[in-house]
Amino acid sequence: MSTIKLLFSALVAASAAALLPTSARACTIPSTPDQGDSFAMWDGSGWGCSQVFINYWWDAFDFDSGDWDDGFGYEAACDNARPLARTFNGLYSLGYSSTGSPSCNSNQANITLWAQCWSASQIDELDAECGSGASHTGDAAFTVRGVDDYTELYWPFFYGMPTSVRGATIFHEARHASGCGHNGLYGCLRGGSCDFSYSDGCQESQSQGSNTYEVNYLSWYLATAWRTTQSLKDSALMHVNDVLQRGYTLDPCIRLSSNGSPYSVC
Amino acid sequence: MKSYQGISGLLRMRKGKLAACICGSIVFGGCADVVETPPASEHVSPPPKARATAQEDGASHAITSAERKAALTAVAPAWQARALRQLTPELQETFRLAGSIGDQAGPRYDAAVAAIRRDAVQRRALRAFYDELPITSYAARQQVVLLAGLVGESEEVPMLEKLALTPLQPVTPGSLGDESHHQPTTVDQESELRNAAVVALSRIAQRGEAAAYESLVRLLGNGDALMAVLAGVELAELGKLGAAERSVLVARGIRGSFAKLDFEKTFRIDPSGANANVRRKPAVPPPSALPESLNSEAGN
């Protein structure tokens, strides 16, 4: 087990404790964190921890070494147990599940073809934090807009999601970064991160929100991803139906069947 | 659970900024003004410290066999290592293949699944493994449930139906943080597990198992509303949502048409959305995926 301890002195930590978010604490990498990541990276089909991909993601999503060191993976970008490699694997799923040559043309109906490029253009920088420090509690990701824009990824993102859902989460956060905060407050069944409706999910304007972007992306993933496995697609399916069931104040009345077809249910 | 925060989020300090703030005077909120000045080399592609460790000597794709083996064996799947050791090698390999991405990912995984499906011993091992998993091993449970849908027969139906009937804990909005949208994501995990159980039942029913079909019908009446709707969708997909089944749903106040929707119209990103097509940063064309042959040889 590796323990990540952030760099601050005990003396300062004591005086600054009131300032520290829960993320600024020690967190521990799970002893058995795989979730198929080793095969997303290695063994013939993966991205092979290629420097070409690392360079692209590092620049396009504006990773900073200071946000990914101290055990988060900057020193070992190929270590699938660490947050950085697991983020790279999620980005590979986001960009390369339906095609080997993704594009930046967002006029294409098939979102999976351009979701990676669009996400990179919207997210100002991608950072890592402990968050809850647990795989299945607390936020998975968080996007801040203002004077300083950034997107943070937390433990549930790294260790609680398969790569297919990690990719969709990046796309979800990119919608936030584009200027769209959830407008449903706590009014949905999951009690937070709620879009008001399927077509109206932004605080800033009446337009599709992050949940709808995520649902749309995953639906296209289910329909067109072929450089993936049925297991990763089924993980995406159970997640997208959960968002449709519990992520809207007004039920969008859509559910996906086991073969990815949308049905009207209201 | 994803969340979003507006300008109030500036008061949250990030890891990188924490160190910079501590080096100077500690002022509430002052860290938001700290400008990170990474070494110039960080802007040079590739960032030297972020290199793949196996490539630090400059060798292209020079992942050694030992390193590859370590990546595949030292990092065990996301469930208890003790439980993992009780799995058969075939099941372990299938779970690992489940995470593959690439040209051959689907066919290889499908072949592994087909072998498990033909082997009753493997299916028994899968059920025994599930029974031993702690309830909080969500990732492992989800993997087992999804695989059970792909390989299962009537023996798997009771476990899946029981899972689909598990009550979902209500989320109390008042228990959530008032700033960020903190979520008890264990409820999300349970919800997704239940969804997976319904999908698994449907997949088994599609292979002709009457017990799975009958289970879906029971869920129309016995499951909570979320599960009843999902069971209705699967029965519609199977072409078996008849008048009798619909009447069960209607009696519960579920009056949907359960008609298939137009895919492209339903899942279309609205380009008129706020800033949807406004690029904040220049679009950088992504690289193409590695040729299969190049990567497949990397660890051999």
mmCIF file of C-alpha atoms in Angstrom, chain A residues 189 237 240-242 244-246 251-258 261-266, chain B residues 164-165 194-195 197-199 202 215-238 240-241 245-246 248-259 261:
data_model
loop_
_atom_site.group_PDB
_atom_site.id
_atom_site.type_symbol
_atom_site.label_atom_id
_atom_site.label_comp_id
_atom_site.label_asym_id
_atom_site.label_seq_id
_atom_site.Cartn_x
_atom_site.Cartn_y
_atom_site.Cartn_z
ATOM 1 C CA LEU A 189 -33.624 11.318 -6.317
ATOM 2 C CA LEU A 237 -25.344 1.231 -19.356
ATOM 3 C CA VAL A 240 -26.458 6.020 -17.695
ATOM 4 C CA ASN A 241 -29.747 4.532 -16.526
ATOM 5 C CA ASP A 242 -28.901 5.629 -12.995
ATOM 6 C CA LEU A 244 -31.692 9.043 -16.084
ATOM 7 C CA GLN A 245 -33.494 7.587 -13.059
ATOM 8 C CA ARG A 246 -32.036 9.776 -10.332
ATOM 9 C CA ASP A 251 -37.854 12.592 -15.013
ATOM 10 C CA PRO A 252 -36.721 12.699 -18.662
ATOM 11 C CA CYS A 253 -38.862 9.595 -19.218
ATOM 12 C CA ILE A 254 -36.099 7.871 -21.143
ATOM 13 C CA ARG A 255 -34.399 4.604 -20.247
ATOM 14 C CA LEU A 256 -31.970 2.512 -22.220
ATOM 15 C CA SER A 257 -32.497 -1.162 -22.800
ATOM 16 C CA SER A 258 -29.783 -3.774 -22.549
ATOM 17 C CA SER A 261 -32.033 1.424 -27.398
ATOM 18 C CA PRO A 262 -33.904 4.374 -25.856
ATOM 19 C CA TYR A 263 -37.460 3.788 -24.659
ATOM 20 C CA SER A 264 -40.118 6.255 -23.582
ATOM 21 C CA VAL A 265 -41.248 5.296 -20.093
ATOM 22 C CA CYS A 266 -43.673 8.054 -19.038
ATOM 23 C CA ALA B 164 -32.946 -6.044 -8.084
ATOM 24 C CA LEU B 165 -35.415 -6.129 -5.183
ATOM 25 C CA ARG B 194 -29.712 -3.035 -9.256
ATOM 26 C CA ASN B 195 -29.742 -1.744 -12.818
ATOM 27 C CA ALA B 197 -29.133 -7.055 -12.209
ATOM 28 C CA VAL B 198 -32.078 -6.227 -14.467
ATOM 29 C CA VAL B 199 -29.822 -6.079 -17.506
ATOM 30 C CA SER B 202 -32.646 -9.694 -19.595
ATOM 31 C CA SER B 215 -38.253 -12.895 -12.952
ATOM 32 C CA LEU B 216 -38.540 -9.774 -15.104
ATOM 33 C CA VAL B 217 -42.322 -10.139 -15.065
ATOM 34 C CA ARG B 218 -42.291 -10.427 -11.274
ATOM 35 C CA LEU B 219 -40.242 -7.247 -11.033
ATOM 36 C CA LEU B 220 -43.064 -5.359 -12.742
ATOM 37 C CA GLY B 221 -45.145 -5.912 -9.636
ATOM 38 C CA ASN B 222 -42.616 -6.503 -6.867
ATOM 39 C CA GLY B 223 -39.810 -4.147 -7.682
ATOM 40 C CA ASP B 224 -39.868 -0.522 -6.698
ATOM 41 C CA ALA B 225 -40.930 1.943 -9.387
ATOM 42 C CA LEU B 226 -37.414 2.358 -10.772
ATOM 43 C CA MET B 227 -36.958 -1.384 -11.139
ATOM 44 C CA ALA B 228 -40.453 -1.936 -12.512
ATOM 45 C CA VAL B 229 -39.833 0.606 -15.250
ATOM 46 C CA LEU B 230 -36.503 -0.939 -16.138
ATOM 47 C CA ALA B 231 -38.020 -4.422 -16.211
ATOM 48 C CA GLY B 232 -40.715 -3.031 -18.501
ATOM 49 C CA VAL B 233 -38.072 -1.688 -20.856
ATOM 50 C CA GLU B 234 -36.330 -5.050 -20.990
ATOM 51 C CA LEU B 235 -39.577 -6.891 -21.611
ATOM 52 C CA ALA B 236 -40.351 -4.413 -24.403
ATOM 53 C CA GLU B 237 -36.915 -5.100 -25.820
ATOM 54 C CA LEU B 238 -37.700 -8.822 -25.692
ATOM 55 C CA LYS B 240 -42.876 -9.531 -24.385
ATOM 56 C CA LEU B 241 -44.468 -6.482 -22.856
ATOM 57 C CA GLU B 245 -47.717 -6.940 -18.273
ATOM 58 C CA ARG B 246 -48.767 -3.386 -19.065
ATOM 59 C CA VAL B 248 -49.457 -4.467 -13.878
ATOM 60 C CA LEU B 249 -47.514 -1.297 -14.581
ATOM 61 C CA VAL B 250 -50.629 0.821 -15.059
ATOM 62 C CA ALA B 251 -52.001 -0.420 -11.752
ATOM 63 C CA ARG B 252 -48.874 1.030 -10.167
ATOM 64 C CA GLY B 253 -49.326 4.355 -11.952
ATOM 65 C CA ILE B 254 -46.633 3.669 -14.554
ATOM 66 C CA ARG B 255 -48.302 4.658 -17.809
ATOM 67 C CA GLY B 256 -45.404 5.017 -20.202
ATOM 68 C CA SER B 257 -45.729 3.954 -23.808
ATOM 69 C CA PHE B 258 -42.552 1.870 -23.631
ATOM 70 C CA ALA B 259 -42.104 2.712 -27.280
ATOM 71 C CA LEU B 261 -37.431 6.351 -29.454
#
